[in-house]
PDB file of C-alpha atoms in Angstrom:
ATOM      1  CA  MET A   1       9.191  30.867 -18.219  1.00 84.00           C
ATOM      2  CA  LEU A   2       6.635  33.235 -19.710  1.00 94.00           C
ATOM      3  CA  ALA A   3       3.342  33.646 -17.841  1.00 95.00           C
ATOM      4  CA  LEU A   4       1.241  33.106 -20.974  1.00 97.00           C
ATOM      5  CA  LYS A   5      -2.551  33.091 -20.648  1.00 97.00           C
ATOM      6  CA  PRO A   6      -5.595  33.635 -22.874  1.00 96.00           C
ATOM      7  CA  LEU A   7      -6.479  37.290 -23.318  1.00 96.00           C
ATOM      8  CA  GLU A   8      -9.547  38.495 -21.482  1.00 96.00           C
ATOM      9  CA  LEU A   9     -11.576  41.626 -22.196  1.00 96.00           C
ATOM     10  CA  SER A  10     -10.097  43.199 -19.071  1.00 97.00           C
ATOM     11  CA  ASP A  11      -6.618  42.920 -20.668  1.00 97.00           C
ATOM     12  CA  ARG A  12      -7.574  45.490 -23.284  1.00 97.00           C
ATOM     13  CA  SER A  13      -6.466  48.368 -21.024  1.00 97.00           C
ATOM     14  CA  TRP A  14      -2.816  47.261 -21.018  1.00 97.00           C
ATOM     15  CA  VAL A  15      -2.676  45.581 -24.431  1.00 96.00           C
ATOM     16  CA  GLU A  16      -3.911  48.476 -26.580  1.00 95.00           C
ATOM     17  CA  PRO A  17      -1.139  50.936 -25.588  1.00 96.00           C
ATOM     18  CA  LEU A  18       1.497  48.318 -26.432  1.00 96.00           C
ATOM     19  CA  LEU A  19      -0.103  47.677 -29.813  1.00 94.00           C
ATOM     20  CA  ALA A  20      -0.366  51.425 -30.480  1.00 93.00           C
ATOM     21  CA  ALA A  21       3.325  51.893 -29.671  1.00 93.00           C
ATOM     22  CA  GLU A  22       4.162  49.567 -32.563  1.00 87.00           C
ATOM     23  CA  ALA A  23       2.333  51.849 -35.030  1.00 81.00           C
ATOM     24  CA  SER A  24       1.677  48.892 -37.319  1.00 77.00           C
ATOM     25  CA  ARG A  25      -0.959  48.951 -40.031  1.00 73.00           C
ATOM     26  CA  SER A  26      -1.479  45.229 -39.650  1.00 74.00           C
ATOM     27  CA  ALA A  27      -4.958  44.090 -38.669  1.00 71.00           C
ATOM     28  CA  GLY A  28      -3.229  41.534 -36.462  1.00 76.00           C
ATOM     29  CA  TYR A  29      -2.112  44.348 -34.179  1.00 82.00           C
ATOM     30  CA  THR A  30      -5.546  45.199 -32.831  1.00 90.00           C
ATOM     31  CA  PHE A  31      -6.995  43.946 -29.583  1.00 94.00           C
ATOM     32  CA  GLY A  32     -10.201  42.841 -31.313  1.00 93.00           C
ATOM     33  CA  THR A  33      -8.335  40.658 -33.789  1.00 92.00           C
ATOM     34  CA  LEU A  34      -6.191  39.076 -31.088  1.00 93.00           C
ATOM     35  CA  TYR A  35      -9.160  38.459 -28.820  1.00 95.00           C
ATOM     36  CA  LEU A  36     -11.529  37.085 -31.457  1.00 93.00           C
ATOM     37  CA  TRP A  37      -9.044  34.768 -33.181  1.00 91.00           C
ATOM     38  CA  ALA A  38      -7.479  33.463 -29.963  1.00 92.00           C
ATOM     39  CA  PRO A  39      -9.490  30.202 -29.812  1.00 91.00           C
ATOM     40  CA  MET A  40      -8.749  29.369 -33.458  1.00 89.00           C
ATOM     41  CA  TRP A  41      -4.987  29.699 -33.026  1.00 90.00           C
ATOM     42  CA  ARG A  42      -4.784  28.452 -29.418  1.00 92.00           C
ATOM     43  CA  GLN A  43      -3.312  31.851 -28.696  1.00 94.00           C
ATOM     44  CA  VAL A  44      -1.974  32.986 -25.350  1.00 96.00           C
ATOM     45  CA  ALA A  45      -0.241  36.207 -24.360  1.00 97.00           C
ATOM     46  CA  ALA A  46       1.868  37.871 -21.698  1.00 97.00           C
ATOM     47  CA  ARG A  47       3.349  41.243 -20.937  1.00 97.00           C
ATOM     48  CA  VAL A  48       7.130  41.210 -20.825  1.00 97.00           C
ATOM     49  CA  LEU A  49       8.530  44.583 -19.810  1.00 97.00           C
ATOM     50  CA  ASP A  50       6.660  47.022 -22.076  1.00 96.00           C
ATOM     51  CA  ARG A  51       6.005  44.555 -24.880  1.00 97.00           C
ATOM     52  CA  LEU A  52       3.219  42.126 -25.721  1.00 97.00           C
ATOM     53  CA  VAL A  53       4.254  38.536 -26.325  1.00 97.00           C
ATOM     54  CA  VAL A  54       1.725  36.448 -28.250  1.00 96.00           C
ATOM     55  CA  ARG A  55       2.167  32.738 -28.913  1.00 96.00           C
ATOM     56  CA  TYR A  56       0.116  30.803 -31.470  1.00 94.00           C
ATOM     57  CA  GLN A  57      -0.194  27.051 -31.965  1.00 92.00           C
ATOM     58  CA  SER A  58      -1.253  25.375 -35.170  1.00 86.00           C
ATOM     59  CA  ASP A  59      -0.794  21.800 -36.359  1.00 85.00           C
ATOM     60  CA  GLY A  60       1.382  21.041 -33.335  1.00 83.00           C
ATOM     61  CA  THR A  61       3.763  23.902 -34.080  1.00 89.00           C
ATOM     62  CA  GLU A  62       4.368  26.897 -31.837  1.00 92.00           C
ATOM     63  CA  TYR A  63       4.845  30.385 -33.288  1.00 94.00           C
ATOM     64  CA  PHE A  64       5.343  33.806 -31.745  1.00 96.00           C
ATOM     65  CA  ALA A  65       4.419  37.181 -33.169  1.00 94.00           C
ATOM     66  CA  TYR A  66       6.911  40.021 -33.132  1.00 95.00           C
ATOM     67  CA  PRO A  67       6.450  41.584 -29.667  1.00 96.00           C
ATOM     68  CA  PRO A  68       4.851  45.004 -30.164  1.00 95.00           C
ATOM     69  CA  GLY A  69       5.406  47.737 -27.644  1.00 95.00           C
ATOM     70  CA  LYS A  70       8.256  49.954 -26.589  1.00 94.00           C
ATOM     71  CA  GLY A  71      11.515  49.616 -24.761  1.00 93.00           C
ATOM     72  CA  PRO A  72      14.233  46.993 -24.975  1.00 95.00           C
ATOM     73  CA  LEU A  73      13.668  44.218 -27.492  1.00 96.00           C
ATOM     74  CA  ILE A  74      16.569  41.882 -26.716  1.00 96.00           C
ATOM     75  CA  PRO A  75      15.430  40.737 -23.237  1.00 97.00           C
ATOM     76  CA  VAL A  76      11.937  40.038 -24.599  1.00 97.00           C
ATOM     77  CA  ILE A  77      13.243  37.985 -27.514  1.00 97.00           C
ATOM     78  CA  GLU A  78      15.513  36.123 -25.089  1.00 97.00           C
ATOM     79  CA  ALA A  79      12.519  35.347 -22.842  1.00 97.00           C
ATOM     80  CA  MET A  80      10.603  34.052 -25.866  1.00 97.00           C
ATOM     81  CA  ARG A  81      13.587  31.916 -26.925  1.00 97.00           C
ATOM     82  CA  ASP A  82      14.023  30.524 -23.411  1.00 97.00           C
ATOM     83  CA  HIS A  83      10.323  29.645 -23.268  1.00 95.00           C
ATOM     84  CA  ALA A  84      10.462  27.827 -26.588  1.00 95.00           C
ATOM     85  CA  GLU A  85      13.636  25.974 -25.596  1.00 95.00           C
ATOM     86  CA  ALA A  86      12.021  24.872 -22.322  1.00 94.00           C
ATOM     87  CA  PHE A  87       9.432  23.058 -24.445  1.00 90.00           C
ATOM     88  CA  GLY A  88      12.039  21.665 -26.810  1.00 92.00           C
ATOM     89  CA  VAL A  89      11.013  23.731 -29.817  1.00 92.00           C
ATOM     90  CA  PRO A  90      12.855  26.421 -31.772  1.00 95.00           C
ATOM     91  CA  LEU A  91      11.760  30.037 -31.534  1.00 96.00           C
ATOM     92  CA  LYS A  92       9.729  30.844 -34.665  1.00 96.00           C
ATOM     93  CA  LEU A  93       8.389  34.312 -35.429  1.00 95.00           C
ATOM     94  CA  ILE A  94       5.582  34.849 -37.926  1.00 91.00           C
ATOM     95  CA  GLY A  95       4.223  37.926 -39.661  1.00 85.00           C
ATOM     96  CA  VAL A  96       7.399  39.990 -39.231  1.00 90.00           C
ATOM     97  CA  THR A  97       7.438  43.186 -41.278  1.00 87.00           C
ATOM     98  CA  ASN A  98      10.567  44.661 -42.854  1.00 89.00           C
ATOM     99  CA  PRO A  99      10.941  47.339 -40.136  1.00 88.00           C
ATOM    100  CA  GLN A 100      10.519  44.671 -37.454  1.00 90.00           C
ATOM    101  CA  ARG A 101      13.069  42.482 -39.182  1.00 92.00           C
ATOM    102  CA  ALA A 102      15.529  45.367 -39.160  1.00 93.00           C
ATOM    103  CA  ALA A 103      14.956  45.841 -35.429  1.00 91.00           C
ATOM    104  CA  LEU A 104      15.597  42.139 -34.840  1.00 92.00           C
ATOM    105  CA  GLU A 105      18.811  42.199 -36.846  1.00 91.00           C
TER     106      GLU A 105
END
């Protein structure tokens, strides 16, 4: 099970390098955006290996963002899938870019 929790300002020191490693131009991949919008989207996060896992909830549905960072992707996606399955929901990713989609495939 993922150790998901709301982001705190003190998390910025470990979150920002993972976001920077993704080299995304998306405004969603900034600490400020994640931190400020967290209450709106009932967002929680965790570090899994060297990747950031962010889960959103809206209208009773759970979504994950593509996990930015570096290092192996498969074990992180598997951890996200296992977490979703533990709650009886399918793993859904939102906001996936074409390069991220290629990495997933």
